[in-house]
Amino acid sequence: MEVVEERPLTALERKWQEQEKARVPVLDDAYDEEGKFSPDTLDPGVLNRLPRPTGWRIAILPYRGAQKTKGGIVLSEETQKRTQLATTVGYVLELGPLAYADGEKFPAGAWCKKGDWIVFGRYAGARIPIDGGEIRFINDDEVIGLINDPQDILHM
């Protein structure tokens, strides 16, 4: 077995390591290289910094999509951001206290819950830019449907 000695870090490498340690977690950290979103990897500090919906609104994280095409072409950050802007799919982060509380309007109960993937109207809600991404606030009646996997919906 060969023993490999570690070389000392250069000043630039040390600076990069210090920046990585001091880096504040952001929403984008919950995406892997294939573009799959895993809410389990979301840092609790990120969720605590997000604005909370009031009234009948729902906070959703628009689906960002993959970083590569199926053919292996790496998409630019600008293309990924445009896809996220145009998406009609999102992950429910939190519901406002009055969401689905109107029994006359929602006799069958809530249409979605925290942790669901939903489909919503293209121009629905308010876009809120935050560090590391964007969230949207939509009204509770703007949910069009539920889906299991956001990659099942084609993004144009």
mmCIF file of C-alpha atoms in Angstrom:
data_model
loop_
_atom_site.group_PDB
_atom_site.id
_atom_site.type_symbol
_atom_site.label_atom_id
_atom_site.label_comp_id
_atom_site.label_asym_id
_atom_site.label_seq_id
_atom_site.Cartn_x
_atom_site.Cartn_y
_atom_site.Cartn_z
ATOM 1 C CA MET A 1 0.000 0.000 0.000
ATOM 2 C CA GLU A 2 1.403 3.325 -1.086
ATOM 3 C CA VAL A 3 1.297 6.224 1.359
ATOM 4 C CA VAL A 4 0.427 9.523 -0.255
ATOM 5 C CA GLU A 5 1.606 12.587 1.594
ATOM 6 C CA GLU A 6 -0.732 15.551 1.587
ATOM 7 C CA ARG A 7 0.783 18.693 0.252
ATOM 8 C CA PRO A 8 0.225 21.956 2.077
ATOM 9 C CA LEU A 9 -2.668 24.062 0.756
ATOM 10 C CA THR A 10 -1.935 27.133 -1.284
ATOM 11 C CA ALA A 11 -3.211 30.512 -0.111
ATOM 12 C CA LEU A 12 -5.947 30.411 -2.756
ATOM 13 C CA GLU A 13 -7.072 26.923 -1.661
ATOM 14 C CA ARG A 14 -7.163 28.025 1.997
ATOM 15 C CA LYS A 15 -9.217 31.079 1.069
ATOM 16 C CA TRP A 16 -11.653 28.906 -0.917
ATOM 17 C CA GLN A 17 -12.039 26.509 2.048
ATOM 18 C CA GLU A 18 -12.724 29.419 4.404
ATOM 19 C CA GLN A 19 -15.340 30.816 2.030
ATOM 20 C CA GLU A 20 -17.034 27.399 1.789
ATOM 21 C CA LYS A 21 -17.193 27.130 5.583
ATOM 22 C CA ALA A 22 -18.619 30.657 5.922
ATOM 23 C CA ARG A 23 -21.106 30.171 3.063
ATOM 24 C CA VAL A 24 -24.728 30.575 4.077
ATOM 25 C CA PRO A 25 -26.966 27.719 2.848
ATOM 26 C CA VAL A 26 -29.529 28.627 0.158
ATOM 27 C CA LEU A 27 -32.546 26.974 -1.494
ATOM 28 C CA ASP A 28 -30.507 25.796 -4.479
ATOM 29 C CA ASP A 29 -28.540 23.511 -2.141
ATOM 30 C CA ALA A 30 -31.551 21.169 -2.060
ATOM 31 C CA TYR A 31 -31.070 20.329 -5.777
ATOM 32 C CA ASP A 32 -28.667 17.631 -6.909
ATOM 33 C CA GLU A 33 -26.723 17.628 -10.195
ATOM 34 C CA GLU A 34 -29.584 15.960 -12.096
ATOM 35 C CA GLY A 35 -31.946 18.697 -10.960
ATOM 36 C CA LYS A 36 -33.838 16.532 -8.488
ATOM 37 C CA PHE A 37 -35.119 18.436 -5.493
ATOM 38 C CA SER A 38 -34.763 16.783 -2.109
ATOM 39 C CA PRO A 39 -36.512 18.687 0.682
ATOM 40 C CA ASP A 40 -34.688 16.518 3.242
ATOM 41 C CA THR A 41 -31.430 18.261 2.342
ATOM 42 C CA LEU A 42 -32.865 21.742 2.940
ATOM 43 C CA ASP A 43 -31.054 23.473 5.751
ATOM 44 C CA PRO A 44 -33.539 24.435 8.533
ATOM 45 C CA GLY A 45 -31.923 27.881 8.623
ATOM 46 C CA VAL A 46 -32.967 28.437 4.999
ATOM 47 C CA LEU A 47 -36.600 27.660 5.778
ATOM 48 C CA ASN A 48 -36.524 29.973 8.806
ATOM 49 C CA ARG A 49 -35.343 32.878 6.625
ATOM 50 C CA LEU A 50 -38.128 32.469 4.053
ATOM 51 C CA PRO A 51 -41.152 34.763 4.162
ATOM 52 C CA ARG A 52 -44.214 32.985 5.533
ATOM 53 C CA PRO A 53 -47.536 33.161 3.697
ATOM 54 C CA THR A 54 -50.413 34.994 5.326
ATOM 55 C CA GLY A 55 -54.133 34.498 4.907
ATOM 56 C CA TRP A 56 -55.152 32.053 2.190
ATOM 57 C CA ARG A 57 -51.790 32.076 0.385
ATOM 58 C CA ILE A 58 -49.407 29.185 -0.232
ATOM 59 C CA ALA A 59 -45.599 29.496 -0.424
ATOM 60 C CA ILE A 60 -44.167 27.316 -3.180
ATOM 61 C CA LEU A 61 -40.712 26.697 -4.558
ATOM 62 C CA PRO A 62 -40.895 26.647 -8.373
ATOM 63 C CA TYR A 63 -39.233 23.606 -9.900
ATOM 64 C CA ARG A 64 -35.843 24.535 -11.342
ATOM 65 C CA GLY A 65 -35.267 21.561 -13.599
ATOM 66 C CA ALA A 66 -32.149 19.662 -14.529
ATOM 67 C CA GLN A 67 -28.720 21.173 -15.016
ATOM 68 C CA LYS A 68 -28.107 18.903 -18.033
ATOM 69 C CA THR A 69 -30.223 17.784 -20.953
ATOM 70 C CA LYS A 70 -30.929 14.077 -21.432
ATOM 71 C CA GLY A 71 -28.177 14.120 -24.046
ATOM 72 C CA GLY A 72 -25.647 15.402 -21.487
ATOM 73 C CA ILE A 73 -25.428 19.052 -22.545
ATOM 74 C CA VAL A 74 -24.867 21.308 -19.532
ATOM 75 C CA LEU A 75 -27.428 24.113 -19.425
ATOM 76 C CA SER A 76 -26.307 27.627 -18.592
ATOM 77 C CA GLU A 77 -27.428 29.231 -15.355
ATOM 78 C CA GLU A 78 -29.448 31.741 -17.400
ATOM 79 C CA THR A 79 -31.342 28.929 -19.154
ATOM 80 C CA GLN A 80 -32.064 27.264 -15.809
ATOM 81 C CA LYS A 81 -33.375 30.533 -14.370
ATOM 82 C CA ARG A 82 -35.617 31.073 -17.422
ATOM 83 C CA THR A 83 -36.984 27.549 -17.003
ATOM 84 C CA GLN A 84 -37.729 28.232 -13.342
ATOM 85 C CA LEU A 85 -39.487 31.481 -14.278
ATOM 86 C CA ALA A 86 -41.663 29.756 -16.863
ATOM 87 C CA THR A 87 -42.438 26.653 -14.820
ATOM 88 C CA THR A 88 -45.946 25.738 -13.745
ATOM 89 C CA VAL A 89 -44.771 23.179 -11.185
ATOM 90 C CA GLY A 90 -43.782 23.819 -7.593
ATOM 91 C CA TYR A 91 -43.101 22.302 -4.197
ATOM 92 C CA VAL A 92 -45.402 23.425 -1.360
ATOM 93 C CA LEU A 93 -43.210 24.930 1.349
ATOM 94 C CA GLU A 94 -45.927 26.252 3.650
ATOM 95 C CA LEU A 95 -49.633 27.131 3.758
ATOM 96 C CA GLY A 96 -51.016 30.316 5.247
ATOM 97 C CA PRO A 97 -53.256 30.023 8.318
ATOM 98 C CA LEU A 98 -56.463 30.558 6.307
ATOM 99 C CA ALA A 99 -55.569 28.378 3.310
ATOM 100 C CA TYR A 100 -58.474 26.013 2.584
ATOM 101 C CA ALA A 101 -60.312 27.185 5.728
ATOM 102 C CA ASP A 102 -63.437 28.231 3.788
ATOM 103 C CA GLY A 103 -65.700 25.188 4.017
ATOM 104 C CA GLU A 104 -68.111 26.555 1.395
ATOM 105 C CA LYS A 105 -65.368 27.122 -1.169
ATOM 106 C CA PHE A 106 -63.530 23.870 -0.390
ATOM 107 C CA PRO A 107 -66.201 21.376 0.758
ATOM 108 C CA ALA A 108 -63.919 18.394 0.060
ATOM 109 C CA GLY A 109 -61.076 19.909 2.120
ATOM 110 C CA ALA A 110 -57.606 21.093 1.197
ATOM 111 C CA TRP A 111 -56.391 20.607 -2.363
ATOM 112 C CA CYS A 112 -52.750 20.227 -1.263
ATOM 113 C CA LYS A 113 -50.562 20.101 1.811
ATOM 114 C CA LYS A 114 -47.009 20.999 2.798
ATOM 115 C CA GLY A 115 -44.580 18.762 0.897
ATOM 116 C CA ASP A 116 -46.779 18.196 -2.183
ATOM 117 C CA TRP A 117 -45.724 18.855 -5.763
ATOM 118 C CA ILE A 118 -48.398 20.935 -7.469
ATOM 119 C CA VAL A 119 -49.272 22.386 -10.863
ATOM 120 C CA PHE A 120 -50.373 26.030 -10.913
ATOM 121 C CA GLY A 121 -51.262 28.619 -13.546
ATOM 122 C CA ARG A 122 -48.395 30.112 -15.543
ATOM 123 C CA TYR A 123 -49.037 33.670 -14.338
ATOM 124 C CA ALA A 124 -50.385 32.766 -10.900
ATOM 125 C CA GLY A 125 -49.090 34.369 -7.757
ATOM 126 C CA ALA A 126 -46.345 36.752 -6.793
ATOM 127 C CA ARG A 127 -42.695 35.976 -7.493
ATOM 128 C CA ILE A 128 -40.368 36.713 -4.591
ATOM 129 C CA PRO A 129 -36.627 36.658 -5.324
ATOM 130 C CA ILE A 130 -34.512 35.447 -2.425
ATOM 131 C CA ASP A 131 -30.886 34.510 -1.950
ATOM 132 C CA GLY A 132 -30.333 31.288 -3.881
ATOM 133 C CA GLY A 133 -33.532 31.238 -5.877
ATOM 134 C CA GLU A 134 -37.112 32.375 -5.907
ATOM 135 C CA ILE A 135 -40.333 31.414 -4.209
ATOM 136 C CA ARG A 136 -43.907 32.171 -5.227
ATOM 137 C CA PHE A 137 -46.964 32.978 -3.206
ATOM 138 C CA ILE A 138 -50.159 31.750 -4.838
ATOM 139 C CA ASN A 139 -53.744 31.789 -3.621
ATOM 140 C CA ASP A 140 -55.167 28.513 -2.349
ATOM 141 C CA ASP A 141 -57.613 28.306 -5.276
ATOM 142 C CA GLU A 142 -54.839 28.631 -7.895
ATOM 143 C CA VAL A 143 -53.670 25.041 -7.454
ATOM 144 C CA ILE A 144 -54.584 23.202 -10.658
ATOM 145 C CA GLY A 145 -53.434 19.716 -9.722
ATOM 146 C CA LEU A 146 -51.106 17.419 -7.809
ATOM 147 C CA ILE A 147 -48.232 15.412 -9.297
ATOM 148 C CA ASN A 148 -45.805 12.820 -7.973
ATOM 149 C CA ASP A 149 -42.656 13.859 -9.833
ATOM 150 C CA PRO A 150 -41.989 17.332 -11.274
ATOM 151 C CA GLN A 151 -39.891 15.809 -14.050
ATOM 152 C CA ASP A 152 -43.065 14.251 -15.462
ATOM 153 C CA ILE A 153 -44.163 17.704 -16.637
ATOM 154 C CA LEU A 154 -42.476 19.069 -19.747
ATOM 155 C CA HIS A 155 -41.029 22.563 -19.439
ATOM 156 C CA MET A 156 -41.121 24.751 -22.505
#
